Coordinates of N, CA and C and ligand atoms in Angstrom, one line a residue:
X1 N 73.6 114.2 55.5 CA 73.9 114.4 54.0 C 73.8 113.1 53.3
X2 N 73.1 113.4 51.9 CA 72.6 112.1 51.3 C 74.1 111.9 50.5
X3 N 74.7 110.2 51.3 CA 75.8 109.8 50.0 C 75.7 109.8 48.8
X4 N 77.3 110.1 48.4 CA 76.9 110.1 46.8 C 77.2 108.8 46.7
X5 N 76.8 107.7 45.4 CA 76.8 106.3 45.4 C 77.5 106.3 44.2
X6 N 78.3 105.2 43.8 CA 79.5 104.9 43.1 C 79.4 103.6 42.5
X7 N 79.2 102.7 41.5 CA 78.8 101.7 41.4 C 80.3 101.5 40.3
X8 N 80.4 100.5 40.6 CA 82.4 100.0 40.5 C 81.7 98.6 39.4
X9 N 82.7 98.7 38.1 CA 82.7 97.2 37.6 C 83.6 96.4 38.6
X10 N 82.9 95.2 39.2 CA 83.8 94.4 39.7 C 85.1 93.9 39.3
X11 N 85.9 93.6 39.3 CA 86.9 92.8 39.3 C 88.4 93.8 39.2
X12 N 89.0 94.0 38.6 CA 90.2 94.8 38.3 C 89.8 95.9 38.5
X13 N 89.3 96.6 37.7 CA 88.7 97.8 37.5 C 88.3 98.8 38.8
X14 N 87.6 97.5 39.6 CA 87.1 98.2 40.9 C 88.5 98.2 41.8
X15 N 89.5 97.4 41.7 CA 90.6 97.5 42.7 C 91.3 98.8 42.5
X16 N 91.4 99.1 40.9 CA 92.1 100.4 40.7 C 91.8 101.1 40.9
X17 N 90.4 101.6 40.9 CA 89.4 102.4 41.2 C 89.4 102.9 42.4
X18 N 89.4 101.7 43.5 CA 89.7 102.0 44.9 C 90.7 102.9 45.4
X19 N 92.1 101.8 44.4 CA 93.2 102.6 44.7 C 93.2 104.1 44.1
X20 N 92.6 104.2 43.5 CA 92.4 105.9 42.9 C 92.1 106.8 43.9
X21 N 90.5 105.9 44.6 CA 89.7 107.0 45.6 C 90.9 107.0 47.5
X22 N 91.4 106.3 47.0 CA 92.4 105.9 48.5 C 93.5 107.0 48.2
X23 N 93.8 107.0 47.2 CA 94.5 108.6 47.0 C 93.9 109.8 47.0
X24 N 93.1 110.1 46.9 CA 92.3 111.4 47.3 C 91.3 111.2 48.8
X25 N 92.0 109.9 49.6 CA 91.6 110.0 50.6 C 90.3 109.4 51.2
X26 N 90.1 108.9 50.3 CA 88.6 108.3 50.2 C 88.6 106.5 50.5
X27 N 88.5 106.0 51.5 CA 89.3 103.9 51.4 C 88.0 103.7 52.4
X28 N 87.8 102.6 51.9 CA 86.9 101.7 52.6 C 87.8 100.7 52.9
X29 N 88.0 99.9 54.1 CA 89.2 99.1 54.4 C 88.8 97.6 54.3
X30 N 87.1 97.4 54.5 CA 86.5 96.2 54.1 C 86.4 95.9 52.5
X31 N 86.6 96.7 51.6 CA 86.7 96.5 50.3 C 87.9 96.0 49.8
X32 N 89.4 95.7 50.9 CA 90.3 95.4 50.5 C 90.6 93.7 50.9
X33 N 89.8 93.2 51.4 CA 89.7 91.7 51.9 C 89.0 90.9 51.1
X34 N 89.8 89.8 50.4 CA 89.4 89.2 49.4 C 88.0 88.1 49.5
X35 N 87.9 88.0 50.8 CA 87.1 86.7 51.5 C 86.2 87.5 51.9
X36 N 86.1 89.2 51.5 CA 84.5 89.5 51.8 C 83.5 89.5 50.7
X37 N 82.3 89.4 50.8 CA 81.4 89.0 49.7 C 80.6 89.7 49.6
X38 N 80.6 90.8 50.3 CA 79.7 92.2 50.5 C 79.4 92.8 49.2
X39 N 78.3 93.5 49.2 CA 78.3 94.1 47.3 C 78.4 95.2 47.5
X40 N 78.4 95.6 49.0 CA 77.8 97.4 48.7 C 78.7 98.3 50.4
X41 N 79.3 99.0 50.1 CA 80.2 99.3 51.5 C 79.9 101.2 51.7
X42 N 80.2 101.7 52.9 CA 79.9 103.0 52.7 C 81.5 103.5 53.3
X43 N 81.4 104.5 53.3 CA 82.3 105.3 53.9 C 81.5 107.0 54.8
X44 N 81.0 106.6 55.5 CA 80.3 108.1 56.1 C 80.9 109.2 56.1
X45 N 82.2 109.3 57.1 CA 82.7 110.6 57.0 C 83.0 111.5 55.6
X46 N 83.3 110.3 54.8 CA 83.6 111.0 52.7 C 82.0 110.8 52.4
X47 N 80.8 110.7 53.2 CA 79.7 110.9 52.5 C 79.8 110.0 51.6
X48 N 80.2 109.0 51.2 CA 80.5 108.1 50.1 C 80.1 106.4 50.6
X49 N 79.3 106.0 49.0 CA 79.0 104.7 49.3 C 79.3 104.0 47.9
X50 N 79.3 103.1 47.8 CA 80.5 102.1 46.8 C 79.1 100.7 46.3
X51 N 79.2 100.4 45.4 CA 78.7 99.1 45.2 C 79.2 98.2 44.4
X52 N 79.3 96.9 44.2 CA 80.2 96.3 42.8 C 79.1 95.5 42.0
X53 N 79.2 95.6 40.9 CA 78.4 95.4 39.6 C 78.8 95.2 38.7
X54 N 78.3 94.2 38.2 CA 78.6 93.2 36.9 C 79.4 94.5 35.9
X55 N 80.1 94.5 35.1 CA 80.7 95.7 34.2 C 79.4 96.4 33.2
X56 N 78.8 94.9 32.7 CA 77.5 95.7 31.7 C 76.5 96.4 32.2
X57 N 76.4 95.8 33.9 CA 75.3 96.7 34.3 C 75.4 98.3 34.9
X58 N 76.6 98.4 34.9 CA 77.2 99.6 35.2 C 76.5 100.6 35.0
X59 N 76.3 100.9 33.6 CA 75.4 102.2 33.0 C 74.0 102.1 33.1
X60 N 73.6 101.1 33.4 CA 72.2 100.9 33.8 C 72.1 101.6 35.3
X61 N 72.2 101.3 35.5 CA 72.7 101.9 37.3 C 72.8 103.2 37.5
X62 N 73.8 103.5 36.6 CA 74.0 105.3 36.6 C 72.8 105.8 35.7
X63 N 72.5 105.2 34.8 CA 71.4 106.2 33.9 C 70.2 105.9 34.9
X64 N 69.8 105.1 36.0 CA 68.3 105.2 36.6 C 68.4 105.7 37.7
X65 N 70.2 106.4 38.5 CA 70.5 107.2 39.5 C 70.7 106.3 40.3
X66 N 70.0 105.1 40.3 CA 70.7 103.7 41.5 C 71.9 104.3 41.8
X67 N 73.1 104.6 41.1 CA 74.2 105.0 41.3 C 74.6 106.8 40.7
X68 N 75.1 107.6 41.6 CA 74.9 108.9 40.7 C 76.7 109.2 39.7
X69 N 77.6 107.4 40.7 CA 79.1 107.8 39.5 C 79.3 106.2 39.2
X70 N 79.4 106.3 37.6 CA 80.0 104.8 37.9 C 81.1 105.0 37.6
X71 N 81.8 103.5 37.6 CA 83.5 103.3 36.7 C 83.3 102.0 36.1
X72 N 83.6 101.9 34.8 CA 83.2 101.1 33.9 C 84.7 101.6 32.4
X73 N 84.6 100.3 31.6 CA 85.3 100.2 30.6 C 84.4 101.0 29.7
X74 N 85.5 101.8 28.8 CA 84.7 102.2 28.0 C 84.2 101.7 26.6
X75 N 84.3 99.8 26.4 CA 83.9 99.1 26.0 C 82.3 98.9 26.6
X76 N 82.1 98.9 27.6 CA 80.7 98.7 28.2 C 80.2 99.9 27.7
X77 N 80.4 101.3 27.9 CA 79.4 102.5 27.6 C 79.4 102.5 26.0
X78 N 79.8 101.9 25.5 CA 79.8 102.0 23.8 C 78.5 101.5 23.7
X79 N 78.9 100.1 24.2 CA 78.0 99.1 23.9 C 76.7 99.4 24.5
X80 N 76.7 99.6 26.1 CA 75.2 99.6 26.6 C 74.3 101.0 26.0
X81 N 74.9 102.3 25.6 CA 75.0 103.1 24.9 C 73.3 103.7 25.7
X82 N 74.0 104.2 27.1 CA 72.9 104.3 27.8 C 73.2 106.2 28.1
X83 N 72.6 106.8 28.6 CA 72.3 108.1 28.6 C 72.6 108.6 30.1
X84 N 74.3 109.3 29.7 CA 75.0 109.7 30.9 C 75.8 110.6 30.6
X85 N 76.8 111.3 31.5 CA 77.7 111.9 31.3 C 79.3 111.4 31.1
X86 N 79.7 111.3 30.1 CA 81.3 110.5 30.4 C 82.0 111.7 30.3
X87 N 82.7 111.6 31.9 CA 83.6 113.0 32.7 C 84.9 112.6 32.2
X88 N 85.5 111.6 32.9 CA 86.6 111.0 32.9 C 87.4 110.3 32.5
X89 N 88.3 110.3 31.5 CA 88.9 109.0 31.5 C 90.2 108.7 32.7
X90 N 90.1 107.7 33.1 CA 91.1 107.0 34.2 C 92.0 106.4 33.5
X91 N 92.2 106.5 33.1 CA 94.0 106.0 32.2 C 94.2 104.6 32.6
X92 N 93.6 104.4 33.5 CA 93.5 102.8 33.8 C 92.6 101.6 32.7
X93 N 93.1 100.7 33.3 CA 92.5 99.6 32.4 C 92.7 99.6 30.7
X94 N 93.3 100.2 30.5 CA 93.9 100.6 28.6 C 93.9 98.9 27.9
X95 N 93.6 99.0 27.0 CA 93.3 98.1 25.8 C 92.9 98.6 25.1
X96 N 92.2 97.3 23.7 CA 91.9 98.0 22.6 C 91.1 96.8 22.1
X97 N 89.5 97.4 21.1 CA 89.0 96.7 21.1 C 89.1 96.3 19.5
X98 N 89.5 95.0 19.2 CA 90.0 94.6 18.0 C 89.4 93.5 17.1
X99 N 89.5 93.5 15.6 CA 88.7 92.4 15.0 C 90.1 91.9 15.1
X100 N 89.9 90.3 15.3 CA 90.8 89.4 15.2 C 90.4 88.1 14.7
X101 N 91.5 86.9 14.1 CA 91.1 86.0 13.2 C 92.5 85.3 12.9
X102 N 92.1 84.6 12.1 CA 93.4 83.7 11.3 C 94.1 84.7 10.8
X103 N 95.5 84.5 10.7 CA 96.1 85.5 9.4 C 94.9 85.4 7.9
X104 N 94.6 84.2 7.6 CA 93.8 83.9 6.5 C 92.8 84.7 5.9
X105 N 92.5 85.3 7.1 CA 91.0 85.7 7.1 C 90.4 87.2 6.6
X106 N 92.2 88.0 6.9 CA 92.6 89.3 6.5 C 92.2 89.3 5.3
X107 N 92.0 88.4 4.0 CA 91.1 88.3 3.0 C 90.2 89.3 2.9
X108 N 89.5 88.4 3.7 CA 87.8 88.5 3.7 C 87.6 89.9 4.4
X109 N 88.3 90.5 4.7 CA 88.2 92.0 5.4 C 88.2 92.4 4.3
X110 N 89.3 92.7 3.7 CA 89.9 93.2 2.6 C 88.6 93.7 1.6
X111 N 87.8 92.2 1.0 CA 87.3 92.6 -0.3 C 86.0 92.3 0.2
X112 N 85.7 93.0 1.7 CA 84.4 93.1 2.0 C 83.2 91.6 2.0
X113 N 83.7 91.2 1.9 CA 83.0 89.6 1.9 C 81.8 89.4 3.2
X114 N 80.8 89.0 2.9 CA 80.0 88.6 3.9 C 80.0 87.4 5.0
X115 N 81.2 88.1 5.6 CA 81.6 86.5 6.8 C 80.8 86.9 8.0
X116 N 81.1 86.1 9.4 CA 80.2 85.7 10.6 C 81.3 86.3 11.5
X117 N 81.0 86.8 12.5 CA 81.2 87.8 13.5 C 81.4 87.9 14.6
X118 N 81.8 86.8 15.4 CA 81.5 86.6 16.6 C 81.7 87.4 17.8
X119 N 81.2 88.2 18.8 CA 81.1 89.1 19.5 C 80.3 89.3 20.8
X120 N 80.9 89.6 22.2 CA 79.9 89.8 23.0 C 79.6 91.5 23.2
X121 N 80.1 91.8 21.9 CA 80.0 93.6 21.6 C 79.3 93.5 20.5
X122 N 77.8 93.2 20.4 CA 77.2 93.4 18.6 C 77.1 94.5 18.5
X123 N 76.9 95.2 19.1 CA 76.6 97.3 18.9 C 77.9 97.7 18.5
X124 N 78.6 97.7 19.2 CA 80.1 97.8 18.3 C 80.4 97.5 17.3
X125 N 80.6 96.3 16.9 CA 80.8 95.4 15.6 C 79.7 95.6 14.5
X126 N 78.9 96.0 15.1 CA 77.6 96.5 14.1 C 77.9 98.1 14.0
X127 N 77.6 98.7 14.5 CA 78.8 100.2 13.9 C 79.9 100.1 13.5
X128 N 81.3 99.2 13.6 CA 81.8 99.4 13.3 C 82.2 99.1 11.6
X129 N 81.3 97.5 11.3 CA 80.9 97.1 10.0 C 80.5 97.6 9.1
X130 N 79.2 98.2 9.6 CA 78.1 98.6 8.7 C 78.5 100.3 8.8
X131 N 78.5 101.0 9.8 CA 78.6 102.3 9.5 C 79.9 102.8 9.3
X132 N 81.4 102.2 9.8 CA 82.6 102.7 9.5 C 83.0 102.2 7.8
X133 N 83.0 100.7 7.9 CA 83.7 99.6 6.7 C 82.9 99.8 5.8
X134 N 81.1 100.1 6.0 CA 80.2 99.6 5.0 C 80.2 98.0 4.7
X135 N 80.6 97.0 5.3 CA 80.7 95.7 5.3 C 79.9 94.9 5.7
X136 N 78.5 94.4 5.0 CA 77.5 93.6 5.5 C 78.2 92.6 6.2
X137 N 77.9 92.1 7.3 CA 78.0 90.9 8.2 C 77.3 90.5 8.9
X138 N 77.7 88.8 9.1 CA 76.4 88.3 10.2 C 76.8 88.5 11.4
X139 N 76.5 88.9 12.4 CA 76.8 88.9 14.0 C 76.4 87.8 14.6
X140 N 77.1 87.3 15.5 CA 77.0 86.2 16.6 C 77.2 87.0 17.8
X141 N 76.2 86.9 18.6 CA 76.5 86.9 19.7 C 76.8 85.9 21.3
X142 N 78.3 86.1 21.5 CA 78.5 85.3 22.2 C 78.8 86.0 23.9
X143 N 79.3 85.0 25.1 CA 79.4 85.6 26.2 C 80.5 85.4 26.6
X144 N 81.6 84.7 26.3 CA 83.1 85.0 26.4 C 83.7 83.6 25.5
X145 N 85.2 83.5 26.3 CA 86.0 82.6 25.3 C 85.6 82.8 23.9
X146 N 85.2 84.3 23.3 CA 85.3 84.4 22.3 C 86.5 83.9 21.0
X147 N 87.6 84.1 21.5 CA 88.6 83.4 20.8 C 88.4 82.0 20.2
X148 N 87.6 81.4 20.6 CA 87.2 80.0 20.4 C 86.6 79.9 19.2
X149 N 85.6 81.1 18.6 CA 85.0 81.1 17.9 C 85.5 80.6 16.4
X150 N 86.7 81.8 15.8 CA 87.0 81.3 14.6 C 88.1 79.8 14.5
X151 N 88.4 79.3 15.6 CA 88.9 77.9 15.8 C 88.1 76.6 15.6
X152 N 86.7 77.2 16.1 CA 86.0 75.7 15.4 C 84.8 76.1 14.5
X153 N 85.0 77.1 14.0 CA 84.5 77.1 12.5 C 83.0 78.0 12.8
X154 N 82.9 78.7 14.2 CA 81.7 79.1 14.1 C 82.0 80.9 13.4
X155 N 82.7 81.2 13.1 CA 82.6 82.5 12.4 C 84.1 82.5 12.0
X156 N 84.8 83.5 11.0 CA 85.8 83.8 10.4 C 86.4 84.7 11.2
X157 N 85.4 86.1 12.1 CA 86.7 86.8 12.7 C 86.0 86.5 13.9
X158 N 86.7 87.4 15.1 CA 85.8 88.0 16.3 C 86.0 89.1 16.6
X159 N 85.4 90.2 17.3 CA 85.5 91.1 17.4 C 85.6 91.4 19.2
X160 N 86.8 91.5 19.3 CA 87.0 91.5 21.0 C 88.0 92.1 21.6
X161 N 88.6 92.2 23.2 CA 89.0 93.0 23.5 C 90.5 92.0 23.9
X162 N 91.6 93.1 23.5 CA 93.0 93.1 23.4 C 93.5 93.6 24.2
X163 N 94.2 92.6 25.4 CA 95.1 93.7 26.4 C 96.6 93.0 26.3
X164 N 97.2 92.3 26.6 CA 98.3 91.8 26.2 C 98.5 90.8 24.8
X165 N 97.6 90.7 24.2 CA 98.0 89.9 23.4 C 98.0 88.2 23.2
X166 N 98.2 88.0 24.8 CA 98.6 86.7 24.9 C 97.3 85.5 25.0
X167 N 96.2 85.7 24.6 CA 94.8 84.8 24.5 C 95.4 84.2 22.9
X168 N 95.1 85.8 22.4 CA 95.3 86.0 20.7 C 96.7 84.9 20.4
X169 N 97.5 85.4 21.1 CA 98.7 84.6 20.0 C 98.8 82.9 20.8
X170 N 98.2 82.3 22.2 CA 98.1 81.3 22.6 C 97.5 80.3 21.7
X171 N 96.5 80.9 20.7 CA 95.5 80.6 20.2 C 95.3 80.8 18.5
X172 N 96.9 81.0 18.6 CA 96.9 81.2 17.0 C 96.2 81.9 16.0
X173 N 95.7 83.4 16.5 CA 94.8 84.3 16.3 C 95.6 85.6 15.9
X174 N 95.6 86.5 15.1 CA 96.3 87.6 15.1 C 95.2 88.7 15.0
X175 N 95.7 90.1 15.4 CA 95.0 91.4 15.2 C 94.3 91.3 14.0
X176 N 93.6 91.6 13.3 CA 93.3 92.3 12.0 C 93.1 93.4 11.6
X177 N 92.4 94.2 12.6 CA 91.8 95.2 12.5 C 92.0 96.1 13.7
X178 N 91.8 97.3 14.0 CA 91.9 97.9 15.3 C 90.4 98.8 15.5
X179 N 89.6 98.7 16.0 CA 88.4 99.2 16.2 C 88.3 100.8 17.0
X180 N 88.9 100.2 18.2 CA 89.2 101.6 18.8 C 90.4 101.3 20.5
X181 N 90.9 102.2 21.1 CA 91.4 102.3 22.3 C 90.6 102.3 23.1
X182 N 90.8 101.5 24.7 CA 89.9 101.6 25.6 C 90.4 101.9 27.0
X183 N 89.6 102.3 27.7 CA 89.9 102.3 29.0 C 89.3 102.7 29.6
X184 N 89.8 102.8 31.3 CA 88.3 103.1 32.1 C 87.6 104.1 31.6
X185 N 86.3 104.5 32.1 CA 85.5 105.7 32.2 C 85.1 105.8 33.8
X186 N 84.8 107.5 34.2 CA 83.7 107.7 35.0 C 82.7 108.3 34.6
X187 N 81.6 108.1 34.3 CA 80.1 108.5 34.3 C 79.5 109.0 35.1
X188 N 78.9 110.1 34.6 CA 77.8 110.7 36.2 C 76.6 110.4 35.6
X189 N 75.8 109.9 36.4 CA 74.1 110.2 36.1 C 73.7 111.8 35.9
X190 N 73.1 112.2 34.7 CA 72.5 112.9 34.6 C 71.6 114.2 35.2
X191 N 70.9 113.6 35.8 CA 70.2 114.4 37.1 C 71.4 115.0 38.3
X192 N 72.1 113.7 39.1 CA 72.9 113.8 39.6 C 73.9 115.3 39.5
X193 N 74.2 115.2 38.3 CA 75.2 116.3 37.8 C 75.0 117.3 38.3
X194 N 73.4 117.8 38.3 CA 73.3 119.4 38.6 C 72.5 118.9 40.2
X195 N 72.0 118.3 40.4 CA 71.7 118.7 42.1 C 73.1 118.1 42.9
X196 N 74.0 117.7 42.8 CA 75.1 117.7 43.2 C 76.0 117.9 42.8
X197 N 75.6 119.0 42.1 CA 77.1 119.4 41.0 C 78.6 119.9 42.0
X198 N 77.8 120.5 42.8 CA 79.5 121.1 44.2 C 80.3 119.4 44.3
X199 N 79.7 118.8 44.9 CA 80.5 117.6 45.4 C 81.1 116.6 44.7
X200 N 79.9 116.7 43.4 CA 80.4 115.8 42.3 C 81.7 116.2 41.5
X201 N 81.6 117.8 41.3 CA 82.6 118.1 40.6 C 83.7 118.2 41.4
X202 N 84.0 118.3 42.5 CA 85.3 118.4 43.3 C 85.5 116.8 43.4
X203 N 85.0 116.0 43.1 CA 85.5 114.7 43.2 C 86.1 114.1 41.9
X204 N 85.6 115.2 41.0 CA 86.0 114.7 39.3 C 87.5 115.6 39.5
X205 N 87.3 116.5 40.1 CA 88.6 117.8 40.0 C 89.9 116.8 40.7
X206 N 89.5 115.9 41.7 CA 90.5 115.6 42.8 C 90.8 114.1 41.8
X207 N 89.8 113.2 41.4 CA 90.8 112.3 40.4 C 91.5 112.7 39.4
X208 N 91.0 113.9 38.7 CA 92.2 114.2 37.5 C 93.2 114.4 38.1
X209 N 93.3 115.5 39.2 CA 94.7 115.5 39.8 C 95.6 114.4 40.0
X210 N 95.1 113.4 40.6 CA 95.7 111.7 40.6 C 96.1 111.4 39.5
X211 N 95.0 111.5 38.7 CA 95.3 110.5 37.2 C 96.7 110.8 36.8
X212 N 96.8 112.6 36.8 CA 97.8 113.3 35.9 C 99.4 112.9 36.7
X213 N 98.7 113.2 38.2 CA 100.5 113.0 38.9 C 101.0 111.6 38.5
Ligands
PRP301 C1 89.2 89.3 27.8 C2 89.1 89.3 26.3 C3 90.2 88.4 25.8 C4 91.2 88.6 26.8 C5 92.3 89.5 26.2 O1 88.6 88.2 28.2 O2 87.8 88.9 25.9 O3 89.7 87.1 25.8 O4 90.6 89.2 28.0 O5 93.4 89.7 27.1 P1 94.9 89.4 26.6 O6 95.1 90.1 25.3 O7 95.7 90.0 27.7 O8 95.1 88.0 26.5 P2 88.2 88.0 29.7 O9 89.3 87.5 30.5 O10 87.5 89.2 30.2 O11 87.1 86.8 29.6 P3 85.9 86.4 28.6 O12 86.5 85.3 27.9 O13 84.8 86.1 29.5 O14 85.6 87.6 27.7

């Protein structure tokens, strides 16, 4: 029987993720050793094979079948805004993805002003500007330590993701705005869905059950 393949954002995501599939019975035991460097693990008897991938490449993966389930933030499927099914939400990983700035800056939101944007989410920040606010802006794109941005004068807000708070207020930064709530997703590839719709769907059926208990 051809595995079904699972492509995991690395880092947190993938550990909860694990822990999810270890509740419905499903564990790979070499995925739990921190000193392994492996990218790709199987599980035969669950028919099940696992891979870990960058978070953005996630949906790339599932939309070309490389992978027929991913688990990814649902900050990444906004953004990569690639052509899938989103089944699940996993209640895991929760945040929120937020314009943030100087207190000062809440201004410049206010009376629509054409400030600089800093973001490693432009698709976001660019829908959320232009199609929610109606608020022309310049976008920057950057690839992390975004908070840095409106501290040395390279844009006025940033548009980035909020989980405790504590970057933002380390950094003398407050909320401004709230864009939207996040949290994991699972995605099926497309195709996938219907030539393995039996197996795929009893595995969507058996994490809701988890999620909910
Ligand atoms: C994310 C995000 C914030 C931080 C928010 O960064 O971009 O910087 O976490 O978390 P907090 O509200 O709990 O402080 P990440 O650690 O993913 O690194 P990055 O700088 O590469 O984006």
């Amino acid at each position: 029987m051809r595995p079904i393949t699972v492509a995991l954002a690395k880092g947190r995501l993938a550990r909860k993720s694990m822990e999810m599939f270890g509740q419905i019975g499903i564990s790979v035991e070499e995925m739990n050793d921190p000193s392994c460097r492996k990218l790709i693990f199987e599980n035969k008897e669950a028919g099940m094979r696992f891979f870990l991938a960058k978070a953005s490449d996630v949906p790339t993966y599932v939309e070309y079948g490389a992978a027929d389930i991913g688990i990814v933030g649902y900050d990444t499927i906004l953004e990569e805004d690639r052509k899938l099914y989103e089944v699940l939400d996993l209640g895991f990983g929760k945040c929120r993805m937020c314009v943030c700035g100087p207190a000062s800056a809440a201004d410049y939101l206010r009376h629509n002003e054409l400030i600089r944007v800093a973001t490693k989410y432009p698709k976001i920040a660019r829908d959320y500007f232009y199609n929610k606010k109606h608020q022309t802006v310049e976008l920057i794109k950057l690839n992390g330590s975004i908070e840095l941005a409106p501290i040395v004068g390279l844009s006025e807000v940033i548009v980035d993701i909020v989980e405790t708070g504590t970057t933002l207020r380390e950094n003398g930064l407050d909320v401004l705005e709230v864009v939207c709530p996040l949290s994991a997703r699972m995605v099926v590839n497309q195709v996938s869905m219907k030539l393995e719709n039996e197996r795929i769907s009893a595995l969507i059926q058996a994490c809701r059950k988890v999620i909910k208990a």
